[in-house]
CSV table of C-alpha atoms in Angstrom, one decimal:
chain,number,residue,atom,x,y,z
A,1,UNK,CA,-55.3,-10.8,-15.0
A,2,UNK,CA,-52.5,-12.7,-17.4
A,3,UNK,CA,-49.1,-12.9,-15.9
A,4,UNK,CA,-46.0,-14.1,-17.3
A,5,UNK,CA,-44.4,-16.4,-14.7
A,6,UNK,CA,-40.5,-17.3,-15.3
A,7,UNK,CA,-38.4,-20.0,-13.8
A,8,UNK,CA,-34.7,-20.1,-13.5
A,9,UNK,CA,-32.1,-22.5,-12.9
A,10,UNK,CA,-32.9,-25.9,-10.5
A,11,UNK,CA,-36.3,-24.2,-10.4
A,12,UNK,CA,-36.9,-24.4,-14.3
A,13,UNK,CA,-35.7,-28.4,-13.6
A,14,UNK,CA,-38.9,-28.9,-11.6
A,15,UNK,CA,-41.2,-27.0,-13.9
A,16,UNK,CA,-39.8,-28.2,-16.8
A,17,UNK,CA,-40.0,-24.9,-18.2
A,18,UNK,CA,-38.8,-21.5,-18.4
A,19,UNK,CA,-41.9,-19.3,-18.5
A,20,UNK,CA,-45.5,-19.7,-18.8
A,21,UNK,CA,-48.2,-17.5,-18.8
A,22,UNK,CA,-51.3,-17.4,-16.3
A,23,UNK,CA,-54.6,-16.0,-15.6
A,24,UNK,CA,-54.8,-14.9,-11.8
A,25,UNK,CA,-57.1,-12.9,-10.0
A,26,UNK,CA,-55.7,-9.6,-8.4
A,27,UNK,CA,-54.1,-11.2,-5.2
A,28,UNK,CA,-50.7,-11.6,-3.6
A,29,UNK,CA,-47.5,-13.0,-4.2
A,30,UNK,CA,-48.5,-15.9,-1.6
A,31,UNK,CA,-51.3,-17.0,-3.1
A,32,UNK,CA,-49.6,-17.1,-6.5
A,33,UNK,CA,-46.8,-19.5,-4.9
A,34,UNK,CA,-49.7,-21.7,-3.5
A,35,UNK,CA,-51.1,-21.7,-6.8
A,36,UNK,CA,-47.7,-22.6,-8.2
A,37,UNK,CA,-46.6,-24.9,-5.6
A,38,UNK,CA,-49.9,-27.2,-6.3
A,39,UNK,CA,-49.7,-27.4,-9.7
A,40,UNK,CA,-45.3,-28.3,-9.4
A,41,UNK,CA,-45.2,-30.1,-6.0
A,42,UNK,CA,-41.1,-30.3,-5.8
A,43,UNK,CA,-41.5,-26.3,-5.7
A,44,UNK,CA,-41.9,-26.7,-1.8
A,45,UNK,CA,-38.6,-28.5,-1.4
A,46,UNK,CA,-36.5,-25.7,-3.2
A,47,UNK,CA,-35.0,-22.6,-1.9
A,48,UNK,CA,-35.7,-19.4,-4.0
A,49,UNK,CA,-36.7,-15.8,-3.9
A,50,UNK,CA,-39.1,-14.2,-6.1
A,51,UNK,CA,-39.1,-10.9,-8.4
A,52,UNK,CA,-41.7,-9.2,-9.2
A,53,UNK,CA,-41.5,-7.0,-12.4
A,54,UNK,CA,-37.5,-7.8,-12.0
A,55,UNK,CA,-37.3,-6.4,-8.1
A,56,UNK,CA,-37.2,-8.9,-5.2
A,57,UNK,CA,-40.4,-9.0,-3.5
A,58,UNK,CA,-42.0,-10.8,0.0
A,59,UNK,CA,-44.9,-13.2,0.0
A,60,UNK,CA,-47.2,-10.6,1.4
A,61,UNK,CA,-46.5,-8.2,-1.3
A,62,UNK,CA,-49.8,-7.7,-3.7
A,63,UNK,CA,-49.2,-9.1,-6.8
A,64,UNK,CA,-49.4,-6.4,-9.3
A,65,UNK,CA,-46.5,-6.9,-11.7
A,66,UNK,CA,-46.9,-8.5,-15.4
A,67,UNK,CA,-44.0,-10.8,-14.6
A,68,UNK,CA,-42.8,-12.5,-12.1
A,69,UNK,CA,-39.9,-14.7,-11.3
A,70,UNK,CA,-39.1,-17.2,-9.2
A,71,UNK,CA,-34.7,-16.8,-8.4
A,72,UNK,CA,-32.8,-20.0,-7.2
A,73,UNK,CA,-29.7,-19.0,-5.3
A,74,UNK,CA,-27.6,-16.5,-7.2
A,75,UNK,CA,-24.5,-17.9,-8.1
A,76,UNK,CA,-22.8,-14.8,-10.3
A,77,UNK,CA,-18.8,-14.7,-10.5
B,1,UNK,CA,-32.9,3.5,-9.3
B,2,UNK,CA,-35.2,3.4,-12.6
B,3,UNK,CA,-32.9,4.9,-15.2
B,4,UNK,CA,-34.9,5.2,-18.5
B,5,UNK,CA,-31.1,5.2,-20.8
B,6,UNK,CA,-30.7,1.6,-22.6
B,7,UNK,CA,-28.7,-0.5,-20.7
B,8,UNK,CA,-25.7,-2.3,-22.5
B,9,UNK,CA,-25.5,-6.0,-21.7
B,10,UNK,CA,-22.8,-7.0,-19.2
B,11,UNK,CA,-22.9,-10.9,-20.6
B,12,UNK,CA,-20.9,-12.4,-23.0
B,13,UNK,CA,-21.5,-16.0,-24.7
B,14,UNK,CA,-18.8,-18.4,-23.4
B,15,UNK,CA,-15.7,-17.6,-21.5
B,16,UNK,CA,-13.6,-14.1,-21.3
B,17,UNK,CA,-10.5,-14.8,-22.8
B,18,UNK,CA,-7.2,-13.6,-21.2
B,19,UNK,CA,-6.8,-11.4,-24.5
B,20,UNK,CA,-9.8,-9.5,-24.5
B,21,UNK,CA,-8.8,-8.7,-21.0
B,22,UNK,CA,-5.2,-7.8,-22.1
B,23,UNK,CA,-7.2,-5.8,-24.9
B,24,UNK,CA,-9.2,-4.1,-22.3
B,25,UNK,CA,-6.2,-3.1,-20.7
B,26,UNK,CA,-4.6,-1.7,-23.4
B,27,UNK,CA,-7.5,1.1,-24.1
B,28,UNK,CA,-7.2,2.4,-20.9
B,29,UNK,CA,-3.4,3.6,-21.9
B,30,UNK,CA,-4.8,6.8,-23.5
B,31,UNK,CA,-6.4,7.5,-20.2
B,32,UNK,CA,-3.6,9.2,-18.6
B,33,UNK,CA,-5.6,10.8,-15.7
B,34,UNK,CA,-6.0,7.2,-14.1
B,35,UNK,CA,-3.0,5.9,-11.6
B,36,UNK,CA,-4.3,3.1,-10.5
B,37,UNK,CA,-6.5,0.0,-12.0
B,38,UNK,CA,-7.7,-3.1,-10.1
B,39,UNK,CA,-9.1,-5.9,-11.5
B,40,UNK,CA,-11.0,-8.7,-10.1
B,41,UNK,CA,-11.2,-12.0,-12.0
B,42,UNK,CA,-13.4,-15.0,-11.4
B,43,UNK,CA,-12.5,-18.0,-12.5
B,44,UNK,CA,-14.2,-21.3,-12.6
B,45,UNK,CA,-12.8,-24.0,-10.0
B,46,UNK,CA,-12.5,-27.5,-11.0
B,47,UNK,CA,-13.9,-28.4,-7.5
B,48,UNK,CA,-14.0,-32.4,-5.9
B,49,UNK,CA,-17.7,-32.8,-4.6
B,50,UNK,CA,-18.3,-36.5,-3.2
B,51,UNK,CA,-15.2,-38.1,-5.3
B,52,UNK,CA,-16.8,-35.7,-9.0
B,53,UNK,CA,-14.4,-33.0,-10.4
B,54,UNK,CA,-16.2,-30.2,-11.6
B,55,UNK,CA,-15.5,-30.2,-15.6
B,56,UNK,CA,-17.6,-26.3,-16.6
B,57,UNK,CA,-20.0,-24.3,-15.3
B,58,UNK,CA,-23.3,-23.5,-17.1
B,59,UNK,CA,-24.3,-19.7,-16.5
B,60,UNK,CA,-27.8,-18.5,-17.0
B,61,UNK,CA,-29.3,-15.8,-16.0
B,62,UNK,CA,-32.3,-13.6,-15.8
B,63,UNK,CA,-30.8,-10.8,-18.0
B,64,UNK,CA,-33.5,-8.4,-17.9
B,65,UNK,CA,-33.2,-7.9,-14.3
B,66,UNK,CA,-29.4,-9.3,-14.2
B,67,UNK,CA,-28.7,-6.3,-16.3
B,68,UNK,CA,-30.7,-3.5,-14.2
B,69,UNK,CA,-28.8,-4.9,-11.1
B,70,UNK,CA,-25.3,-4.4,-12.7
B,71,UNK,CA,-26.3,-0.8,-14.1
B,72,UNK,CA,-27.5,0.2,-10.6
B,73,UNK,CA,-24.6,-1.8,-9.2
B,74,UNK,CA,-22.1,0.8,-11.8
B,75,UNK,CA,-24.5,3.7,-10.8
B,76,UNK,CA,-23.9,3.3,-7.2
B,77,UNK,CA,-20.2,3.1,-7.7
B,78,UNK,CA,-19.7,5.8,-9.4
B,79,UNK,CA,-21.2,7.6,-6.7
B,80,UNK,CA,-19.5,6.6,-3.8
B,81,UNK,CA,-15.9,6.4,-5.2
B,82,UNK,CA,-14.0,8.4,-7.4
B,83,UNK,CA,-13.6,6.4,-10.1
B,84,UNK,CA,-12.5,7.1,-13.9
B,85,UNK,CA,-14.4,4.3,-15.1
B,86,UNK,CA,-15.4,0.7,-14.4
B,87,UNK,CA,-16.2,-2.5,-16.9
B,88,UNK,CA,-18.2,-5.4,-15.7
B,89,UNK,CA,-18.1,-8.8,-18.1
B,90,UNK,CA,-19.8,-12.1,-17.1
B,91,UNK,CA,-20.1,-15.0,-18.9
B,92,UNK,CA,-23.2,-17.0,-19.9
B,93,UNK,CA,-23.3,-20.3,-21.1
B,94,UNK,CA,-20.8,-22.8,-20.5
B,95,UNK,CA,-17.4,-21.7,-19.2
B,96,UNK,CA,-14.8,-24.7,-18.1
B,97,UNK,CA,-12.8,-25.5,-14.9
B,98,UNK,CA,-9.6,-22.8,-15.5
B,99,UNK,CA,-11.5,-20.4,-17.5
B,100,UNK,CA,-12.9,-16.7,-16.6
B,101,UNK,CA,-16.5,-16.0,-16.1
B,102,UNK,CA,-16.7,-12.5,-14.3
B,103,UNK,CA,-14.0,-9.7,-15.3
B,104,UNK,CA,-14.4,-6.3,-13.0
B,105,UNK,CA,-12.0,-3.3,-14.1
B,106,UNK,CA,-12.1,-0.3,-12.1
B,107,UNK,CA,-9.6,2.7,-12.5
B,108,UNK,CA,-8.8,5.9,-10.8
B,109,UNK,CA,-6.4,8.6,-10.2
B,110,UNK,CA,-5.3,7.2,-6.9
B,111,UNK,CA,-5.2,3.5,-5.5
B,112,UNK,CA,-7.0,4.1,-2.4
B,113,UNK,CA,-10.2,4.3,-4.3
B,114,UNK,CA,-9.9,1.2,-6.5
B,115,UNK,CA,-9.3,-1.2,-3.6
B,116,UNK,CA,-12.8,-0.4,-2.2
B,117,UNK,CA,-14.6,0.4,-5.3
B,118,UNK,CA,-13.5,-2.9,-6.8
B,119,UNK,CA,-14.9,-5.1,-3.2
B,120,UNK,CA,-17.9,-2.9,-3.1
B,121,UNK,CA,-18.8,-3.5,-6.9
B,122,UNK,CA,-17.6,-7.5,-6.5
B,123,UNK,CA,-19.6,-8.1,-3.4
B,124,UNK,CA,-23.0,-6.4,-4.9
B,125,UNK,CA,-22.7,-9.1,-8.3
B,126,UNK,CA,-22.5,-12.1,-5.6
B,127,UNK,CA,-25.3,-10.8,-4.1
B,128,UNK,CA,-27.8,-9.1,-5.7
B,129,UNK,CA,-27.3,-10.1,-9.7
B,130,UNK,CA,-30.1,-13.1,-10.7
B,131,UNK,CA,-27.3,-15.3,-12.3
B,132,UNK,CA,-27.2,-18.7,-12.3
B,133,UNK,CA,-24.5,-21.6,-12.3
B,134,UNK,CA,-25.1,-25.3,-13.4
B,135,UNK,CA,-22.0,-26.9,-11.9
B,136,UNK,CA,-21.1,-30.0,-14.8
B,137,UNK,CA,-19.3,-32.6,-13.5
B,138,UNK,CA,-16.8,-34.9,-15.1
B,139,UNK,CA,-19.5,-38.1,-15.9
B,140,UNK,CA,-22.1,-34.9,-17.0
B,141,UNK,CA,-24.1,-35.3,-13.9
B,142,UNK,CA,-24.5,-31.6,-12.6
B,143,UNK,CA,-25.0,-29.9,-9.0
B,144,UNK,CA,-26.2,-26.0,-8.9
B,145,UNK,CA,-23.8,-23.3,-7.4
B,146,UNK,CA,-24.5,-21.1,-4.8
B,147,UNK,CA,-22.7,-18.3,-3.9
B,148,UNK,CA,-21.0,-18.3,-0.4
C,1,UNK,CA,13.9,-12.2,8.0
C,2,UNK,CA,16.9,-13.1,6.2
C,3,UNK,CA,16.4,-15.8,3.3
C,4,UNK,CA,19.8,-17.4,1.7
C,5,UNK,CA,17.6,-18.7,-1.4
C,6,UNK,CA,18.3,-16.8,-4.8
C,7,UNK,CA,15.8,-13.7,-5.0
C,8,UNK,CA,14.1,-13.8,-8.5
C,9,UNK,CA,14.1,-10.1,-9.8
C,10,UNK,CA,10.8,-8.0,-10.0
C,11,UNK,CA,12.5,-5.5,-12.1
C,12,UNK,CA,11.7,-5.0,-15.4
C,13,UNK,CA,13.3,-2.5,-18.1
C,14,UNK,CA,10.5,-0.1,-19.6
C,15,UNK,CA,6.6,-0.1,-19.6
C,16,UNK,CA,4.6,-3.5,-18.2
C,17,UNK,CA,2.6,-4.4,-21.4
C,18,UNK,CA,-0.5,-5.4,-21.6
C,19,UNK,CA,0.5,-8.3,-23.4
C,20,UNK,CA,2.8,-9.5,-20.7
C,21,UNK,CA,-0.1,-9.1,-18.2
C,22,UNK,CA,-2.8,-11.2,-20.8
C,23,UNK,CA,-0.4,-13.7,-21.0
C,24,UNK,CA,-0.2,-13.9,-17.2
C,25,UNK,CA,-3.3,-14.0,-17.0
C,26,UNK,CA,-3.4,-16.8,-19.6
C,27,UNK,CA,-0.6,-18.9,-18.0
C,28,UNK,CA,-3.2,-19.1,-15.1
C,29,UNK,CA,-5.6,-20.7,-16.4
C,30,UNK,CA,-4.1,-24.8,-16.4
C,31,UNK,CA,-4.4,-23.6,-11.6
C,32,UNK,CA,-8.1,-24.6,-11.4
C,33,UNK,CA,-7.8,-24.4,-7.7
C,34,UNK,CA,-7.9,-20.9,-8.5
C,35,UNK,CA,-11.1,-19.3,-8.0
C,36,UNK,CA,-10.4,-15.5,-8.2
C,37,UNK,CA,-7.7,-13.9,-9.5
C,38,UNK,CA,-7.5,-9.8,-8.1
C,39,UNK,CA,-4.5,-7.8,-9.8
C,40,UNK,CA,-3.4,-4.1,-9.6
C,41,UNK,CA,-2.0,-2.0,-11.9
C,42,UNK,CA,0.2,1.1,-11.2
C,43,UNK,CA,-0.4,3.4,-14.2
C,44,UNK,CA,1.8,6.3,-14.8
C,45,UNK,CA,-0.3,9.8,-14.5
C,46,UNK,CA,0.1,13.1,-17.1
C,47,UNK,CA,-0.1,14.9,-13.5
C,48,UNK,CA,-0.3,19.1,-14.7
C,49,UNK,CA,2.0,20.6,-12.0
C,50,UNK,CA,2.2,23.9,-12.2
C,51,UNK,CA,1.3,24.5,-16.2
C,52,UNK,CA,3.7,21.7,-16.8
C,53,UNK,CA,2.8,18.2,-18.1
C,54,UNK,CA,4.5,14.9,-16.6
C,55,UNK,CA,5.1,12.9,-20.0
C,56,UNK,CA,7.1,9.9,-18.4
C,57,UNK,CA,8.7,8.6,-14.9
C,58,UNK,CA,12.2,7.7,-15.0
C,59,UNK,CA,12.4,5.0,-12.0
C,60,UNK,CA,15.6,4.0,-9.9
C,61,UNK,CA,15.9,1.6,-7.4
C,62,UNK,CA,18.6,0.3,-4.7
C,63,UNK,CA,17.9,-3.0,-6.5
C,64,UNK,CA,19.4,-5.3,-4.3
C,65,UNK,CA,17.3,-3.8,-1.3
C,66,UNK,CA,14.7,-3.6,-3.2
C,67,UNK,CA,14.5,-7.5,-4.1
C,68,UNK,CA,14.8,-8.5,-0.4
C,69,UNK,CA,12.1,-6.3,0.0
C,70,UNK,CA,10.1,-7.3,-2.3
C,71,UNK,CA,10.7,-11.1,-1.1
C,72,UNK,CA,10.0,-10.2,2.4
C,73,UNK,CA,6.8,-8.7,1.2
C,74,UNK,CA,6.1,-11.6,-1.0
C,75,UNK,CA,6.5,-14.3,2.2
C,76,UNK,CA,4.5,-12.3,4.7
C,77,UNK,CA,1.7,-11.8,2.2
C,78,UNK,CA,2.0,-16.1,1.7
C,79,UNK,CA,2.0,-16.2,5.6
C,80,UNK,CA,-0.9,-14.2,6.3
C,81,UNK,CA,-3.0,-15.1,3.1
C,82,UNK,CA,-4.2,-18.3,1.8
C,83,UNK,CA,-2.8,-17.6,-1.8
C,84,UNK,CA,-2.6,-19.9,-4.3
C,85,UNK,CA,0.2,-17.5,-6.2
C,86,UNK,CA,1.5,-13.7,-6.1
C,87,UNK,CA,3.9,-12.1,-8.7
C,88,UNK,CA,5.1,-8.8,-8.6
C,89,UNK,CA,6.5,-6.6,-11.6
C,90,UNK,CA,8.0,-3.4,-11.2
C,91,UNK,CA,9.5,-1.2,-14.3
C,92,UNK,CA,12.9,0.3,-14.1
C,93,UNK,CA,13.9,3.0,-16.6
C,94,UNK,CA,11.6,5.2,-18.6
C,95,UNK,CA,7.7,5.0,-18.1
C,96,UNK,CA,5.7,7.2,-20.6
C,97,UNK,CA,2.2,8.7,-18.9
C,98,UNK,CA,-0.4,6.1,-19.9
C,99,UNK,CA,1.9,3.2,-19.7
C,100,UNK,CA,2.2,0.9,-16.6
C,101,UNK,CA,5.0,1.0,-14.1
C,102,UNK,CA,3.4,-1.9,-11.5
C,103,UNK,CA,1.4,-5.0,-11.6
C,104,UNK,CA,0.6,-7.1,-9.1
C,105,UNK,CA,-1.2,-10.3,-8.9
C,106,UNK,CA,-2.7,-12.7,-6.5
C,107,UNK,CA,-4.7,-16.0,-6.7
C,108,UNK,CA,-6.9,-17.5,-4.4
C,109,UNK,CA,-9.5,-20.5,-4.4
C,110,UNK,CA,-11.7,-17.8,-2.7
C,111,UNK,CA,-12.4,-13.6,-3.3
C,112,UNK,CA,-12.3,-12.2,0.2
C,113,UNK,CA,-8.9,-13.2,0.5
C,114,UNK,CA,-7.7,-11.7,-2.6
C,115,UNK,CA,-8.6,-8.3,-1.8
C,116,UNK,CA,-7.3,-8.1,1.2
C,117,UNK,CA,-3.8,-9.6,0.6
C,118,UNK,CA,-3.4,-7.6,-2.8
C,119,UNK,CA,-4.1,-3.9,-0.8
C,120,UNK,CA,-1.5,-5.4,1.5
C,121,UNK,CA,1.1,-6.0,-0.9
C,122,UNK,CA,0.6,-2.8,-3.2
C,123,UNK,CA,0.8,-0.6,0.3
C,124,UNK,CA,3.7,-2.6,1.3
C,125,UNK,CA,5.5,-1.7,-1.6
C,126,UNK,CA,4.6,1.8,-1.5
C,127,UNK,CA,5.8,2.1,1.9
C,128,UNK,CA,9.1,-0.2,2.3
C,129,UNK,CA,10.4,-0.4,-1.2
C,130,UNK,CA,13.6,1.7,-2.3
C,131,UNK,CA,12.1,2.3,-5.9
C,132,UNK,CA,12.6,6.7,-6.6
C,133,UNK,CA,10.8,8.0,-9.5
C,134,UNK,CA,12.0,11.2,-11.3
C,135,UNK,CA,8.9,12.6,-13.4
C,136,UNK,CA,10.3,14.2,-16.8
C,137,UNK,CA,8.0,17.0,-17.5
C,138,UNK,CA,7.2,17.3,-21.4
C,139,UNK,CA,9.7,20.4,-21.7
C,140,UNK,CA,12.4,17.8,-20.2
C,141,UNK,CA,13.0,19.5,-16.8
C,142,UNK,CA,12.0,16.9,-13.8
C,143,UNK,CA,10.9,16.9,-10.6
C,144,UNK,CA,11.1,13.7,-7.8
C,145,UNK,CA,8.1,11.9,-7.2
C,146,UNK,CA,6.9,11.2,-3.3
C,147,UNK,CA,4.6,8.4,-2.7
C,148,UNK,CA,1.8,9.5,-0.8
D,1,UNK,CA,37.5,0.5,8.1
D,2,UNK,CA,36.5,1.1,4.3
D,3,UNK,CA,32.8,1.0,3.9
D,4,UNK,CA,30.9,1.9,0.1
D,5,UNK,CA,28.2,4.8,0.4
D,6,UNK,CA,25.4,4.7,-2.3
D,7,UNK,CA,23.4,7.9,-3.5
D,8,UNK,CA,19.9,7.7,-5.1
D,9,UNK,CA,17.5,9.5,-6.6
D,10,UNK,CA,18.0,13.5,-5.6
D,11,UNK,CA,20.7,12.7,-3.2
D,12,UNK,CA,22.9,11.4,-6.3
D,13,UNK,CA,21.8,14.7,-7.7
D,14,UNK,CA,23.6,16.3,-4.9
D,15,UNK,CA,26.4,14.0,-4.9
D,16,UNK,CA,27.0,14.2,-8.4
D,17,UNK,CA,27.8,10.7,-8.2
D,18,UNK,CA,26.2,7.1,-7.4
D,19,UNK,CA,28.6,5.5,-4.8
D,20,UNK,CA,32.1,6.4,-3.4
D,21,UNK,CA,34.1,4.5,-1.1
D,22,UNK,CA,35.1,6.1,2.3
D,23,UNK,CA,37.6,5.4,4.7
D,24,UNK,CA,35.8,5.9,8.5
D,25,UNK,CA,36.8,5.7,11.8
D,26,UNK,CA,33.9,2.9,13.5
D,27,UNK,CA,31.6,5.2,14.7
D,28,UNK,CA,27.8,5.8,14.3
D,29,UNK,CA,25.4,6.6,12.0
D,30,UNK,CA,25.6,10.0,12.7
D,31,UNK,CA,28.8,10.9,12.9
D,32,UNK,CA,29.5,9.5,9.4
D,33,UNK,CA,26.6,11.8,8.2
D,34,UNK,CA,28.2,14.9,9.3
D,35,UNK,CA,30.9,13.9,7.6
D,36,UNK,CA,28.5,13.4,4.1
D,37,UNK,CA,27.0,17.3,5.4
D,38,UNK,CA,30.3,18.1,5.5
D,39,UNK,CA,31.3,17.2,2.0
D,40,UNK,CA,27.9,17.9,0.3
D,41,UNK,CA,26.6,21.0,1.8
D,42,UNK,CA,23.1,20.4,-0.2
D,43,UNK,CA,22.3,17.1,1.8
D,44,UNK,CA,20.9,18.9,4.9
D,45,UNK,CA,18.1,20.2,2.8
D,46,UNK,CA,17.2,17.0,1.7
D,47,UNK,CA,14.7,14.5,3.1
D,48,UNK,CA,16.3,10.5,3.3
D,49,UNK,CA,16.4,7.4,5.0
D,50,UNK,CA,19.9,5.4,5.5
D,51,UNK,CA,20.0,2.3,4.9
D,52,UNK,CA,23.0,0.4,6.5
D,53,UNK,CA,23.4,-3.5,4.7
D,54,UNK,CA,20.0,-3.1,3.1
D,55,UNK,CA,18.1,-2.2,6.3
D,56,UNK,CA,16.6,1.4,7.8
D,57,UNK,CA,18.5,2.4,10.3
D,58,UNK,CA,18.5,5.3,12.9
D,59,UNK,CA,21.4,8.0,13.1
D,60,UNK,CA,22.4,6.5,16.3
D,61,UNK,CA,22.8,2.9,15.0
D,62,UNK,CA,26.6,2.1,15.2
D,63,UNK,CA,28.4,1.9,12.0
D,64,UNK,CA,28.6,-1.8,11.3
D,65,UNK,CA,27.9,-2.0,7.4
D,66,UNK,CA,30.0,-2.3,4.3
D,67,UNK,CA,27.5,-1.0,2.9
D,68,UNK,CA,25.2,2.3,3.8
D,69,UNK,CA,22.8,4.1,1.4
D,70,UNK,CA,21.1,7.7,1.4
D,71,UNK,CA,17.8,7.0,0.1
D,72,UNK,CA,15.1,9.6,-0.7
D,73,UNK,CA,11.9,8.9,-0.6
D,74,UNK,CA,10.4,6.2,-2.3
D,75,UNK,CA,8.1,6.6,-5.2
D,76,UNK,CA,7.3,3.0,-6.2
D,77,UNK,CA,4.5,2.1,-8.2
């Protein structure tokens, strides 16, 4: 299935993008960030959380969402 | 908390300026129900990291969600506290050491109220609202924020 | 906790403006130390009391007392609070509903201690502050206000 | 000894006036108050603090000020 993947913040820096989009079999979050963290090797080194379909989500969550984010530390206010 | 209403947009490009705050202010004088307001400001600190003064911050933010979070953030309020109503404004893009980035208004008939609607509504945006900070330093080398 | 130093005044004649507040706000912003501003703003009520409609306070104070208390509250809330500054305003005189009788205002390089040292101050002054309040109905009888 | 009594609020209501200056035996607090009662038969249903050189005081506190003040409750803010 295509997903859009969006990057944020110091982890945009490391992909050297925003958003891109991907075709991924029905799986879950975790394999997604393995897929991800191949493909941008300074992913491992940074702290983040990830949304899926704009709510927070663990690794073992299936990934079923259209869009999912990876969050660097919030820094709001 | 879906809510299926369109969501207004809490950001605003740049910094809030001290007279749209005023402004602000001044609307709520035909209110005459309310007693008490309290309003929480943040501003950006020209911080020393390693010998570097912090110049601006550069906000970004993952509005879609950013935006949910602060309507659920008002919805929740509103339901624990009494309140008359609430604003929420934060900046994106770049806002510099000395100027405001997050503005907070709640009001209410009585004070008791504002004091721990205005925490409660303050300590959820730290927490839970995807926003970002690029901390720009004096020679334009940057460092990210994160919220403590 | 007797101070010999001059004792600015807190009193002001009429309605706290929103202007005045803006451009406190404003004058703030050359403290970047300052990380979060919190203020509160006493705002008087059209209270219905018995079919009748408040349309303005008309406040008193035993001013004297009421600057020493105001400075005492002022140096205990700098003891006890890592503030970078505090100012209190009170109106004197004729308050119409709507329009604002109190502001307060405290700075910090950090939010937690903002909240709690403004809900100190404001209580402070509720409780130990010789400020009476005579609320002029809109038919021009009055009744005396109580803090509660 | 000549001491200056200030009135606020409703008690100046009762009074009729803001301040008065009264001659008074040293005594207490209380003793000059039945001497106010005495004058201002209203006072007694009244609800106030006295204030004796800008401080609360209790009706036993001696009589020490120049100053003393009646003050109703406060309604700041």
């Amino acid at each position: 299935m295509l997903i859009t993947v969006k990057y944020f913040g110091q982890i945009a820096e490391v992909t050297q993008k925003e958003e891109e989009e991907l075709e991924v079999a029905k799986t879950s979050i975790s394999k997604l960030l393995e897929t991800l963290n191949a493909r941008y090797t300074d992913l491992k080194n940074k702290d983040f959380q990830i949304a899926q379909n704009q709510e927070l989500v663990s690794l073992d969550t299936e990934l079923t969402g259209a869009e999912i984010a990876l969050l660097p530390p919030f820094a709001g206010g | 908390m879906k809510d299926k209403k369109p969501i207004k947009s809490v950001f605003k490009e740049g910094a809030i300026t001290s007279e749209f705050i005023g402004n602000s202010i001044y609307k709520h004088q035909t209110k005459t129900s309310i007693g008490a307001h309290n309003i929480f400001l943040g501003q950006v600190r020209a911080d020393d990291i390693e010998g570097k003064t912090v110049a601006a911050i550069d906000y970004t933010a993952y509005e879609d969600m950013a935006n949910e979070k602060f309507h659920e953030i008002r919805e929740s309020a509103f339901e624990k506290f009494e309140l008359t109503c609430m604003h929420i404004y934060h900046s994106l893009g770049t806002v510099k050491a000395g100027e405001i980035c997050l503005f907070v208004f709640v009001s209410s008939p009585r004070r008791k109220v504002v004091f721990e609607a205005l925490e409660y509504i303050v300590e959820a945006i730290k927490a839970h609202v995807p926003v970002f900070g690029k901390e720009i330093f004096e020679d334009e080398s940057h460092q990210w924020k994160v919220n403590t």
